[in-house]
CSV table of C-alpha atoms in Angstrom, one decimal:
chain,number,residue,atom,x,y,z
A,290,MET,CA,-0.5,4.2,72.4
A,291,SER,CA,2.4,6.5,73.4
A,292,SER,CA,1.6,9.7,75.4
A,293,THR,CA,3.1,11.7,72.4
A,294,HIS,CA,0.8,10.0,69.9
A,295,ARG,CA,-2.2,10.5,72.2
A,296,ALA,CA,-1.3,14.2,72.6
A,297,GLN,CA,-1.1,14.6,68.8
A,298,LYS,CA,-4.5,13.0,68.4
A,299,GLU,CA,-6.1,15.3,71.0
A,300,ARG,CA,-4.6,18.4,69.3
A,301,ARG,CA,-6.2,17.2,66.0
A,302,VAL,CA,-9.6,16.8,67.6
A,303,ARG,CA,-9.4,20.2,69.2
A,304,ARG,CA,-8.7,21.7,65.8
A,305,ALA,CA,-11.6,19.7,64.2
A,306,LEU,CA,-13.9,21.0,66.9
A,307,GLY,CA,-12.9,24.5,66.0
A,308,ALA,CA,-12.4,25.5,69.6
A,309,PRO,CA,-11.8,29.2,70.0
A,310,GLY,CA,-8.6,30.1,71.9
A,311,SER,CA,-10.6,32.1,74.5
A,312,ARG,CA,-12.6,29.0,75.6
A,313,THR,CA,-11.4,26.0,77.6
A,314,TRP,CA,-12.3,22.6,76.2
A,315,SER,CA,-12.1,19.3,78.0
A,316,VAL,CA,-11.6,16.6,75.4
A,317,VAL,CA,-13.4,13.5,76.6
A,318,ALA,CA,-12.7,11.1,73.8
A,319,ALA,CA,-10.7,11.2,70.6
A,320,VAL,CA,-10.4,8.6,67.9
A,321,THR,CA,-9.8,8.6,64.2
A,322,GLY,CA,-12.3,7.6,61.6
A,323,ALA,CA,-16.1,8.1,61.8
A,324,ALA,CA,-16.7,8.9,65.4
A,325,LEU,CA,-18.8,10.9,67.7
A,326,VAL,CA,-16.4,13.0,69.8
A,327,VAL,CA,-17.6,15.0,72.7
A,328,ALA,CA,-16.1,17.9,74.4
A,329,ALA,CA,-17.5,20.4,76.9
A,330,GLY,CA,-17.0,24.1,77.0
A,331,ARG,CA,-17.2,26.8,79.6
A,332,ALA,CA,-20.5,28.6,79.0
A,333,PRO,CA,-20.8,32.4,79.2
A,334,GLY,CA,-20.9,33.6,82.8
A,335,GLN,CA,-18.6,30.8,84.2
A,336,ASP,CA,-15.8,31.4,86.6
A,337,ALA,CA,-12.2,30.4,86.1
A,338,ALA,CA,-12.9,26.9,87.4
A,339,GLY,CA,-15.6,26.4,84.9
A,340,ARG,CA,-18.6,26.8,87.3
A,341,PRO,CA,-21.3,29.4,86.9
A,342,ALA,CA,-20.6,32.2,89.3
A,343,GLY,CA,-22.6,31.8,92.5
A,344,ALA,CA,-24.5,28.8,91.1
A,345,PRO,CA,-24.3,25.1,92.1
A,346,ASP,CA,-23.0,22.5,89.7
A,347,ALA,CA,-25.5,21.7,86.9
A,348,ALA,CA,-25.8,18.9,84.3
A,349,VAL,CA,-28.2,18.2,81.4
A,350,THR,CA,-28.5,15.0,79.4
A,351,LEU,CA,-29.0,15.3,75.7
A,352,LEU,CA,-30.3,12.6,73.3
A,353,VAL,CA,-28.3,12.7,70.1
A,354,GLY,CA,-29.9,10.7,67.3
A,355,ARG,CA,-28.0,9.7,64.1
A,356,ALA,CA,-28.9,7.4,61.2
A,357,LEU,CA,-26.2,4.9,60.7
A,358,ASP,CA,-24.8,3.8,57.4
A,359,VAL,CA,-25.9,0.2,57.5
A,360,GLY,CA,-24.3,-0.5,54.2
A,361,ASP,CA,-21.0,-1.0,55.9
A,362,GLY,CA,-20.5,-4.8,56.4
A,363,GLY,CA,-18.2,-4.2,59.4
A,364,ILE,CA,-20.9,-2.5,61.5
A,365,ALA,CA,-22.5,-5.8,62.7
A,366,ALA,CA,-19.1,-7.0,64.1
A,367,ARG,CA,-18.5,-3.7,65.8
A,368,CYS,CA,-22.0,-3.6,67.3
A,369,ALA,CA,-21.4,-7.1,68.7
A,370,LEU,CA,-18.1,-6.1,70.1
A,371,GLU,CA,-19.6,-3.0,71.8
A,372,ALA,CA,-22.7,-4.9,72.9
A,373,PHE,CA,-25.0,-2.0,72.4
A,374,ARG,CA,-28.4,-2.3,74.0
A,375,ASP,CA,-32.0,-2.2,72.7
A,376,GLY,CA,-31.1,-3.0,69.0
A,377,LEU,CA,-29.5,0.4,68.5
A,378,CYS,CA,-27.3,-0.9,65.7
A,379,THR,CA,-30.0,-1.7,63.2
A,380,GLY,CA,-29.9,1.7,61.5
A,381,TRP,CA,-30.5,4.3,64.2
A,382,ARG,CA,-28.3,5.2,67.1
A,383,GLN,CA,-29.6,7.4,69.9
A,384,GLN,CA,-26.8,8.3,72.3
A,385,ARG,CA,-27.0,10.1,75.6
A,386,VAL,CA,-24.5,12.9,75.9
A,387,ARG,CA,-23.9,14.5,79.3
A,388,ALA,CA,-23.2,18.2,79.4
A,389,THR,CA,-22.3,20.0,82.7
A,390,SER,CA,-21.3,23.4,83.8
A,391,ARG,CA,-18.0,22.0,85.0
A,392,GLY,CA,-16.9,21.0,81.5
A,393,ALA,CA,-17.4,17.2,82.1
A,394,GLY,CA,-19.1,16.3,78.8
A,395,SER,CA,-19.3,12.6,78.1
A,396,VAL,CA,-21.0,10.0,76.0
A,397,LEU,CA,-23.1,7.9,78.5
A,398,ARG,CA,-23.1,4.1,78.2
A,399,GLY,CA,-26.8,3.4,78.5
A,400,PRO,CA,-30.2,5.0,79.1
A,401,ALA,CA,-30.0,4.5,82.9
A,402,SER,CA,-26.4,5.4,83.2
A,403,ARG,CA,-25.0,8.5,84.9
A,404,GLU,CA,-21.4,7.8,84.5
A,405,GLY,CA,-18.9,10.6,84.9
A,406,ALA,CA,-16.4,11.9,82.4
A,407,GLY,CA,-13.9,9.3,83.3
A,408,ALA,CA,-16.1,6.6,81.8
A,409,ALA,CA,-16.7,8.5,78.6
A,410,ARG,CA,-16.7,6.5,75.4
A,411,THR,CA,-16.6,7.3,71.7
A,412,VAL,CA,-18.8,5.2,69.3
A,413,VAL,CA,-17.1,4.5,66.0
A,414,LEU,CA,-20.1,4.2,63.7
A,415,PRO,CA,-20.3,5.9,60.3
A,416,THR,CA,-23.3,8.3,60.0
A,417,ASN,CA,-25.6,8.2,57.0
A,418,SER,CA,-25.6,11.7,55.5
A,419,GLY,CA,-29.1,11.2,54.1
A,420,GLY,CA,-30.6,10.5,57.6
A,421,PRO,CA,-31.6,13.1,60.2
A,422,LEU,CA,-29.6,14.5,63.0
A,423,GLU,CA,-31.7,15.1,66.1
A,424,ILE,CA,-30.9,16.7,69.4
A,425,ALA,CA,-33.3,16.6,72.3
A,426,LEU,CA,-33.4,17.0,76.1
A,427,ALA,CA,-33.8,13.8,78.2
A,428,GLU,CA,-34.9,15.8,81.3
A,429,ALA,CA,-36.2,19.2,82.4
A,430,GLY,CA,-34.6,22.2,80.8
A,431,ARG,CA,-34.4,23.9,77.4
A,432,LEU,CA,-32.1,24.2,74.4
A,433,THR,CA,-30.9,27.7,74.0
A,434,ASP,CA,-28.6,27.5,71.0
A,435,VAL,CA,-27.7,24.9,68.3
A,436,THR,CA,-25.3,25.4,65.5
A,437,VAL,CA,-23.9,22.8,63.1
A,438,HIS,CA,-21.2,23.4,60.5
A,439,ASP,CA,-18.7,21.4,58.5
A,440,GLY,CA,-15.0,21.8,58.2
A,441,HIS,CA,-15.4,24.3,55.3
A,442,GLY,CA,-17.5,26.6,57.5
A,443,ARG,CA,-20.8,25.8,55.8
A,444,TYR,CA,-23.7,25.8,58.3
A,445,VAL,CA,-26.5,23.3,58.3
A,446,GLY,CA,-30.0,24.7,58.7
A,447,GLY,CA,-32.4,23.3,61.3
A,448,GLU,CA,-35.5,23.9,63.4
A,449,LEU,CA,-35.9,24.2,67.1
A,450,ALA,CA,-39.3,23.0,68.1
A,451,PRO,CA,-41.7,24.9,70.4
A,452,ARG,CA,-40.7,24.9,74.1
A,453,SER,CA,-37.1,24.6,72.9
A,454,ARG,CA,-36.7,20.9,73.7
A,455,HIS,CA,-36.0,19.3,70.3
A,456,TRP,CA,-33.9,20.3,67.3
A,457,THR,CA,-33.5,18.6,63.9
A,458,ASN,CA,-31.7,19.5,60.7
A,459,THR,CA,-33.7,20.8,57.8
A,460,GLU,CA,-30.9,20.6,55.3
A,461,PRO,CA,-29.1,17.3,54.4
A,462,LEU,CA,-25.7,16.5,55.7
A,463,ARG,CA,-22.9,15.9,53.2
A,464,ALA,CA,-21.1,12.6,52.8
A,465,GLY,CA,-17.4,12.4,53.8
A,466,GLU,CA,-17.6,15.6,56.0
A,467,LEU,CA,-16.5,16.3,59.6
A,468,TYR,CA,-19.3,18.2,61.4
A,469,THR,CA,-19.1,20.2,64.6
A,470,VAL,CA,-22.3,20.5,66.7
A,471,ARG,CA,-22.4,23.2,69.4
A,472,VAL,CA,-25.3,22.9,71.9
A,473,GLY,CA,-26.2,25.4,74.5
A,474,ALA,CA,-28.8,24.5,77.1
A,475,GLN,CA,-30.2,25.3,80.5
A,476,ASP,CA,-31.2,23.0,83.3
A,477,ALA,CA,-34.5,23.2,85.1
A,478,ALA,CA,-33.1,26.0,87.3
A,479,GLY,CA,-31.9,28.0,84.3
A,480,THR,CA,-28.2,27.3,84.8
A,481,PRO,CA,-26.3,27.3,81.5
A,482,VAL,CA,-24.4,24.3,80.2
A,483,GLY,CA,-22.7,23.7,76.9
A,484,VAL,CA,-21.2,20.8,74.9
A,485,THR,CA,-19.6,20.4,71.5
A,486,MET,CA,-19.8,17.2,69.5
A,487,ALA,CA,-18.0,16.2,66.3
A,488,PHE,CA,-18.8,13.3,64.0
A,489,ARG,CA,-17.9,12.3,60.5
A,490,THR,CA,-20.3,11.1,57.9
A,491,SER,CA,-19.6,8.1,55.7
A,492,SER,CA,-17.6,8.8,52.5
A,493,PRO,CA,-19.5,8.6,49.2
A,494,PRO,CA,-18.6,6.1,46.5
A,495,ASP,CA,-15.9,7.3,44.1
A,496,GLU,CA,-17.9,6.2,41.0
A,497,GLY,CA,-21.1,7.4,39.4
A,498,ARG,CA,-21.6,10.5,41.5
A,499,LEU,CA,-24.1,13.1,40.2
A,500,THR,CA,-22.4,16.2,38.9
A,501,VAL,CA,-23.6,19.3,37.0
A,502,GLU,CA,-22.3,21.5,34.2
A,503,PHE,CA,-23.5,25.1,34.4
A,504,GLY,CA,-24.1,27.7,31.7
A,505,PRO,CA,-23.4,30.3,30.6
A,506,ARG,CA,-19.7,30.5,30.5
A,507,PRO,CA,-18.2,33.6,32.4
A,508,GLY,CA,-18.7,36.9,30.6
A,509,THR,CA,-21.1,39.7,30.2
A,510,TYR,CA,-24.7,39.0,29.1
A,511,GLY,CA,-28.1,40.6,28.6
A,512,ALA,CA,-30.8,41.0,31.2
A,513,GLY,CA,-32.7,38.0,29.8
A,514,GLN,CA,-29.9,35.5,30.1
A,515,ILE,CA,-31.0,32.1,31.5
A,516,VAL,CA,-28.8,30.0,33.8
A,517,THR,CA,-28.6,26.3,32.8
A,518,ALA,CA,-27.7,23.2,34.7
A,519,ALA,CA,-27.0,20.0,32.8
A,520,LEU,CA,-26.9,17.0,35.2
A,521,SER,CA,-24.6,14.0,34.5
A,522,ARG,CA,-27.5,11.6,34.7
A,523,PRO,CA,-31.3,11.9,34.8
A,524,VAL,CA,-33.3,12.4,38.0
A,525,PRO,CA,-36.8,11.2,37.2
A,526,ALA,CA,-39.9,13.3,37.9
A,527,SER,CA,-41.3,10.5,40.1
A,528,ASP,CA,-38.5,11.0,42.6
A,529,ARG,CA,-39.5,14.4,43.9
A,530,THR,CA,-37.4,14.1,47.0
A,531,ALA,CA,-34.2,13.6,44.9
A,532,ARG,CA,-35.2,16.6,42.7
A,533,ALA,CA,-35.8,18.8,45.7
A,534,ARG,CA,-32.3,17.9,47.1
A,535,VAL,CA,-30.7,18.7,43.8
A,536,GLU,CA,-32.5,22.1,43.6
A,537,ARG,CA,-31.5,23.0,47.1
A,538,ALA,CA,-27.9,22.3,46.3
A,539,LEU,CA,-27.7,24.4,43.1
A,540,GLN,CA,-27.2,27.9,44.3
A,541,VAL,CA,-27.6,31.1,42.4
A,542,THR,CA,-26.9,34.4,44.1
A,543,SER,CA,-26.7,37.9,42.7
A,544,GLU,CA,-25.8,41.4,43.6
A,545,PRO,CA,-28.3,43.1,43.8
A,546,ALA,CA,-30.4,40.1,45.1
A,547,VAL,CA,-33.4,39.1,43.1
A,548,GLU,CA,-36.3,36.6,43.5
A,549,GLY,CA,-35.7,33.6,41.2
A,550,GLY,CA,-36.0,29.8,41.0
A,551,TRP,CA,-35.2,26.6,39.1
A,552,HIS,CA,-37.4,24.9,36.6
A,553,TRP,CA,-37.0,21.3,35.5
A,554,VAL,CA,-36.9,21.3,31.7
A,555,ASP,CA,-36.4,17.5,31.5
A,556,GLU,CA,-35.0,14.8,33.7
A,557,SER,CA,-31.4,16.0,33.3
A,558,THR,CA,-31.8,19.8,32.6
A,559,LEU,CA,-32.8,22.7,34.8
A,560,HIS,CA,-33.1,26.4,34.0
A,561,TYR,CA,-32.9,29.3,36.5
A,562,ARG,CA,-34.3,32.7,35.9
A,563,PRO,CA,-35.4,35.7,38.1
A,564,ARG,CA,-39.1,36.5,38.4
A,565,THR,CA,-38.4,39.5,36.1
A,566,TYR,CA,-35.3,40.3,34.0
A,567,TRP,CA,-31.9,40.6,35.7
A,568,PRO,CA,-31.1,44.2,36.9
A,569,ALA,CA,-28.7,46.0,34.7
A,570,HIS,CA,-25.0,45.5,35.8
A,571,ALA,CA,-25.9,42.7,38.3
A,572,GLU,CA,-23.2,40.2,39.3
A,573,VAL,CA,-24.4,36.6,39.2
A,574,HIS,CA,-22.7,33.6,40.8
A,575,VAL,CA,-23.7,30.0,40.3
A,576,THR,CA,-22.3,27.2,42.5
A,577,SER,CA,-23.1,23.5,43.2
A,578,GLY,CA,-23.4,22.2,46.7
A,579,LEU,CA,-24.1,18.6,45.5
A,580,ASP,CA,-20.7,17.3,46.5
A,581,GLY,CA,-21.3,14.7,49.2
A,582,VAL,CA,-25.1,15.2,49.3
A,583,GLU,CA,-27.1,12.0,49.3
A,584,VAL,CA,-29.5,12.6,46.4
A,585,GLY,CA,-31.2,9.2,46.5
A,586,ASP,CA,-30.7,5.9,48.4
A,587,HIS,CA,-26.9,5.7,48.6
A,588,ASP,CA,-26.7,8.0,45.5
A,589,TYR,CA,-24.4,10.9,46.0
A,590,GLY,CA,-23.5,14.2,44.4
A,591,GLY,CA,-19.9,14.9,43.2
A,592,PRO,CA,-17.8,18.0,42.7
A,593,SER,CA,-18.8,20.5,39.9
A,594,ASP,CA,-17.3,23.7,38.6
A,595,SER,CA,-19.0,27.0,39.4
A,596,THR,CA,-19.7,29.8,37.0
A,597,GLY,CA,-20.6,33.5,37.1
A,598,PHE,CA,-21.4,36.3,34.8
A,599,THR,CA,-22.1,40.0,34.7
A,600,VAL,CA,-25.3,41.6,33.3
A,601,GLY,CA,-24.7,44.5,30.9
A,602,ASP,CA,-27.2,47.3,30.1
A,603,ARG,CA,-30.8,46.2,29.8
A,604,ILE,CA,-31.4,46.0,26.0
A,605,GLU,CA,-34.9,45.2,24.8
A,606,ALA,CA,-35.9,45.1,21.1
A,607,ILE,CA,-39.6,44.9,20.6
A,608,THR,CA,-40.9,44.3,17.1
A,609,ASP,CA,-44.5,45.1,16.2
A,610,ALA,CA,-45.2,43.1,13.1
A,611,GLU,CA,-48.4,45.0,12.5
A,612,SER,CA,-46.7,48.4,12.4
A,613,HIS,CA,-43.6,46.9,10.8
A,614,GLU,CA,-41.3,48.7,13.3
A,615,MET,CA,-38.7,47.6,15.9
A,616,THR,CA,-38.2,49.8,19.0
A,617,VAL,CA,-34.9,49.3,20.9
A,618,ARG,CA,-34.6,50.5,24.5
A,619,ARG,CA,-31.5,50.7,26.7
A,620,ASN,CA,-32.3,50.7,30.4
A,621,GLY,CA,-35.9,51.7,29.6
A,622,LYS,CA,-35.0,54.6,27.3
A,623,VAL,CA,-35.8,54.4,23.5
A,624,ILE,CA,-32.5,54.6,21.6
A,625,ARG,CA,-33.6,53.6,18.1
A,626,THR,CA,-36.7,52.9,16.0
A,627,ILE,CA,-36.0,50.7,12.9
A,628,PRO,CA,-38.3,49.9,9.9
A,629,VAL,CA,-38.5,46.1,9.6
A,630,THR,CA,-40.3,43.3,7.7
A,631,THR,CA,-41.4,40.1,9.4
A,632,GLY,CA,-42.9,36.8,8.2
A,633,LYS,CA,-45.6,36.8,5.6
A,634,ALA,CA,-48.7,34.6,5.4
A,635,GLY,CA,-47.6,30.9,5.7
A,636,PHE,CA,-44.3,31.9,7.3
A,637,ARG,CA,-45.4,34.1,10.2
A,638,THR,CA,-42.7,35.1,12.7
A,639,ARG,CA,-43.0,33.4,16.1
A,640,SER,CA,-44.6,35.7,18.7
A,641,GLY,CA,-43.4,36.2,22.2
A,642,ILE,CA,-40.1,36.8,24.0
A,643,LYS,CA,-36.8,35.4,22.7
A,644,VAL,CA,-33.3,35.8,23.9
A,645,VAL,CA,-30.2,36.5,21.7
A,646,LEU,CA,-28.4,33.2,21.4
A,647,GLY,CA,-25.4,34.4,19.3
A,648,LYS,CA,-24.2,36.6,16.5
A,649,GLU,CA,-22.8,35.6,13.1
A,650,TYR,CA,-21.4,38.1,10.6
A,651,GLN,CA,-22.3,35.9,7.6
A,652,VAL,CA,-24.8,33.0,7.4
A,653,ARG,CA,-25.8,31.0,4.3
A,654,MET,CA,-29.6,30.7,4.4
A,655,ARG,CA,-31.4,28.0,2.3
A,656,GLY,CA,-35.1,27.4,2.0
A,657,ASP,CA,-34.8,23.6,2.4
A,658,SER,CA,-33.5,24.2,6.0
A,659,VAL,CA,-37.1,25.3,6.9
A,660,GLY,CA,-38.9,22.8,4.7
A,661,ILE,CA,-39.1,24.8,1.4
A,662,LYS,CA,-38.4,22.5,-1.5
A,663,ARG,CA,-35.9,23.3,-4.2
A,664,GLY,CA,-37.4,24.4,-7.4
A,665,THR,CA,-40.4,26.1,-5.9
A,666,SER,CA,-41.1,29.8,-6.1
A,667,GLU,CA,-40.4,30.2,-2.3
A,668,PHE,CA,-37.0,28.5,-2.3
A,669,TYR,CA,-34.0,30.7,-1.6
A,670,ASP,CA,-30.2,30.2,-1.2
A,671,LEU,CA,-28.2,33.4,-0.4
A,672,PRO,CA,-25.6,34.8,2.0
A,673,VAL,CA,-27.0,36.9,4.8
A,674,PHE,CA,-24.9,39.4,6.8
A,675,TYR,CA,-25.1,40.8,10.4
A,676,ALA,CA,-27.3,37.8,11.5
A,677,THR,CA,-28.3,37.8,15.2
A,678,ARG,CA,-29.8,34.4,16.1
A,679,VAL,CA,-32.8,34.1,18.4
A,680,THR,CA,-33.8,30.5,17.8
A,681,TRP,CA,-31.9,27.3,17.2
A,682,SER,CA,-34.1,26.5,14.2
A,683,GLY,CA,-32.8,29.5,12.3
A,684,GLU,CA,-34.8,32.6,13.2
A,685,TYR,CA,-32.6,35.7,13.0
A,686,VAL,CA,-32.6,39.5,13.0
A,687,HIS,CA,-30.5,40.2,9.9
A,688,ALA,CA,-29.7,42.5,7.0
A,689,ALA,CA,-32.2,42.1,4.1
A,690,PRO,CA,-31.2,44.6,1.4
A,691,TRP,CA,-33.5,42.9,-1.1
A,692,SER,CA,-36.6,43.9,0.9
A,693,VAL,CA,-35.8,47.5,1.8
A,694,ALA,CA,-38.8,48.8,-0.1
A,695,SER,CA,-41.1,46.6,2.0
A,696,GLN,CA,-39.5,47.4,5.4
A,697,GLY,CA,-41.8,49.5,7.4
A,698,GLU,CA,-44.6,48.8,5.0
A,699,GLU,CA,-45.4,45.0,4.8
A,700,ASN,CA,-44.3,41.6,5.9
A,701,VAL,CA,-42.5,39.7,3.1
A,702,SER,CA,-39.9,37.4,4.9
A,703,HIS,CA,-39.9,33.7,5.5
A,704,GLY,CA,-40.0,34.2,9.3
A,705,CYS,CA,-36.9,36.3,10.1
A,706,THR,CA,-36.9,40.0,11.0
A,707,GLY,CA,-35.3,41.8,8.1
A,708,MET,CA,-33.9,45.4,8.0
A,709,SER,CA,-31.4,47.5,6.0
A,710,THR,CA,-27.8,46.6,6.1
A,711,ALA,CA,-26.9,49.7,8.0
A,712,GLU,CA,-29.6,49.1,10.6
A,713,ALA,CA,-28.7,45.4,10.9
A,714,ALA,CA,-25.0,46.4,11.5
A,715,TRP,CA,-26.0,48.8,14.2
A,716,PHE,CA,-28.2,46.1,15.9
A,717,PHE,CA,-25.5,43.5,15.6
A,718,GLN,CA,-23.0,45.8,17.3
A,719,THR,CA,-25.5,46.9,20.0
A,720,VAL,CA,-26.9,43.6,21.3
A,721,ARG,CA,-25.2,40.7,23.1
A,722,GLU,CA,-26.1,37.2,24.1
A,723,GLY,CA,-28.9,37.3,26.6
A,724,ASP,CA,-30.5,40.5,25.3
A,725,ILE,CA,-34.3,40.5,24.9
A,726,VAL,CA,-36.0,40.3,21.5
A,727,GLN,CA,-39.8,40.3,21.6
A,728,VAL,CA,-42.3,40.1,18.7
A,729,VAL,CA,-45.9,41.2,19.0
A,730,ASN,CA,-48.9,41.2,16.6
A,731,SER,CA,-47.3,38.7,14.2
A,732,GLU,CA,-50.1,36.2,14.2
A,733,GLY,CA,-47.4,33.5,14.4
A,734,GLU,CA,-47.1,30.5,16.7
A,735,PRO,CA,-46.0,31.4,20.2
A,736,MET,CA,-42.4,30.9,21.1
A,737,ALA,CA,-41.9,27.6,22.9
A,738,PRO,CA,-40.4,27.9,26.4
A,739,PHE,CA,-37.6,25.4,26.0
A,740,GLU,CA,-37.5,23.6,22.7
A,741,ASN,CA,-36.0,26.2,20.4
A,742,GLY,CA,-33.8,28.6,22.3
A,743,PHE,CA,-34.6,30.5,25.5
A,744,GLY,CA,-38.3,31.1,25.5
A,745,ASP,CA,-38.4,30.8,29.3
A,746,TRP,CA,-39.7,34.3,29.8
A,747,ASN,CA,-43.0,33.4,28.1
A,748,LEU,CA,-44.0,31.4,31.2
A,749,ASP,CA,-45.6,33.6,33.9
A,750,TRP,CA,-44.1,33.3,37.4
A,751,ARG,CA,-46.7,30.9,38.7
A,752,ALA,CA,-46.1,28.5,35.7
A,753,TRP,CA,-42.4,28.8,36.2
A,754,GLN,CA,-42.6,27.9,39.9
A,755,ALA,CA,-44.8,24.9,39.0
A,756,GLY,CA,-41.7,23.4,37.3
A,757,SER,CA,-39.8,23.3,40.7
A,758,ALA,CA,-39.7,20.3,43.0
A,759,LEU,CA,-39.6,22.7,45.9
A,760,GLY,CA,-42.9,24.5,45.2
A,761,SER,CA,-43.7,28.2,45.6
A,762,ASP,CA,-43.5,28.0,49.4
A,763,ALA,CA,-39.9,26.6,49.6
A,764,PRO,CA,-37.7,28.4,52.1
A,765,VAL,CA,-34.7,30.3,50.9
A,766,PRO,CA,-31.6,28.2,51.6
A,767,ALA,CA,-29.1,29.8,54.1
A,768,ALA,CA,-26.4,29.8,51.3
A,769,ALA,CA,-28.6,32.2,49.3
A,770,LEU,CA,-28.8,34.7,52.1
A,771,PRO,CA,-26.4,37.6,52.3
A,772,ALA,CA,-23.2,36.7,54.1
A,773,VAL,CA,-24.1,38.9,57.1
A,774,ALA,CA,-27.3,36.9,57.6
A,775,ARG,CA,-25.9,33.4,57.1
A,776,HIS,CA,-24.6,32.8,60.6
A,777,THR,CA,-27.9,34.1,62.1
A,778,ALA,CA,-29.8,31.8,59.8
A,779,SER,CA,-28.0,28.8,61.2
A,780,ARG,CA,-28.6,29.6,64.8
A,781,LEU,CA,-31.9,28.1,65.6
A,782,ARG,CA,-35.0,29.8,67.0
A,783,PRO,CA,-38.1,28.2,68.4
A,784,LEU,CA,-41.0,27.8,65.9
A,785,THR,CA,-44.2,29.7,66.8
């Protein structure tokens, strides 16, 4: 290899390690491909020569454990060539990394070795993104700081164990990513040392990767809008680990922040909602972090488009079928009271909370669409105007000029909520998709949570959380924290 080529490779490694310009890095080993690259940095309080001011030279040995991708057929040949000891090429590789206060970081050859920087080696073995990354001390001392991030600046969460001697990741690595690991430690005398490591995880297969399509499309919606996630293939309920990894990767953030969570509707559909309705004028952002994440055994996520929407005023329309009256509130204030008629005996309007699904200026309604036979006294076939849909099966809030005399007095409809043409036009112009429509005292069947529109709000919060693979005690992922807190979240603290 020419000196020019070698210099170019070293510059690439320095950029990959993300070394700040104010810190001096000693590149010990640099190779292309899936490699563990080690560099050492001048820790805070060091002099110009890289030694702690007034302190003797210090060194700490770290044990860095990685799960190898044993699916690569070339690994056996490389392991034989490198002659690794103690069967370390069978799926788990624990390497000893030497960090010193002089900047002489290195990958040590074997457990008993104390070779210097001149003998440093780089191990070219692809890392399995689904396996753990562990960092521990091999001798007296303590870990003071561990951060792990990929080339996109995304930090990986982890836990530093009591007594600060062992760290492991709590969030999965992504496939096909270059990771930088910065470790700060102290030796038994309290002298600071530091080392930076970089490795690349194995690339995922190009075919069959799990992706997700989010809803709703960008726009402005009501405070009851549900976020939907349609997966490209099923994830069975029996594979709770895979479901948990999917949930952690599907990120919903809002301004202002709210408490919320995902619920598995079926094997390929998830819904997300806050604990209570969205705040008026909230900004909601939905993204997928599945790309490169190992969901199952050698089963990876792929790239997916994000979405986002704005919440408008909080509009709530509550219909009391017993008093034959709809009360409409905007941001908690009553803005209109409307005489209505709802479903009569045998056709009672569904009770519970529904969400506006869409609006149609004119709809043709026929009795046979809801099981009423032609030729019977209950059959109907007529155009209906200002129709606001609240279920997929055909329940609307709409103009019903033929029943004006009954509106406010009795229930005579076949299940819809009817009102005068003028009131229906006002309602049609006032509400939007995602607004809340609730019916009480109707004696009708309860609104189903998922089968006929967005009945999600009819589940209490405990029941909603029961549909998550993470459980009610799941930690909030770092990506869901405010930006100012994200870096802090990735810097590990000892558990108590």
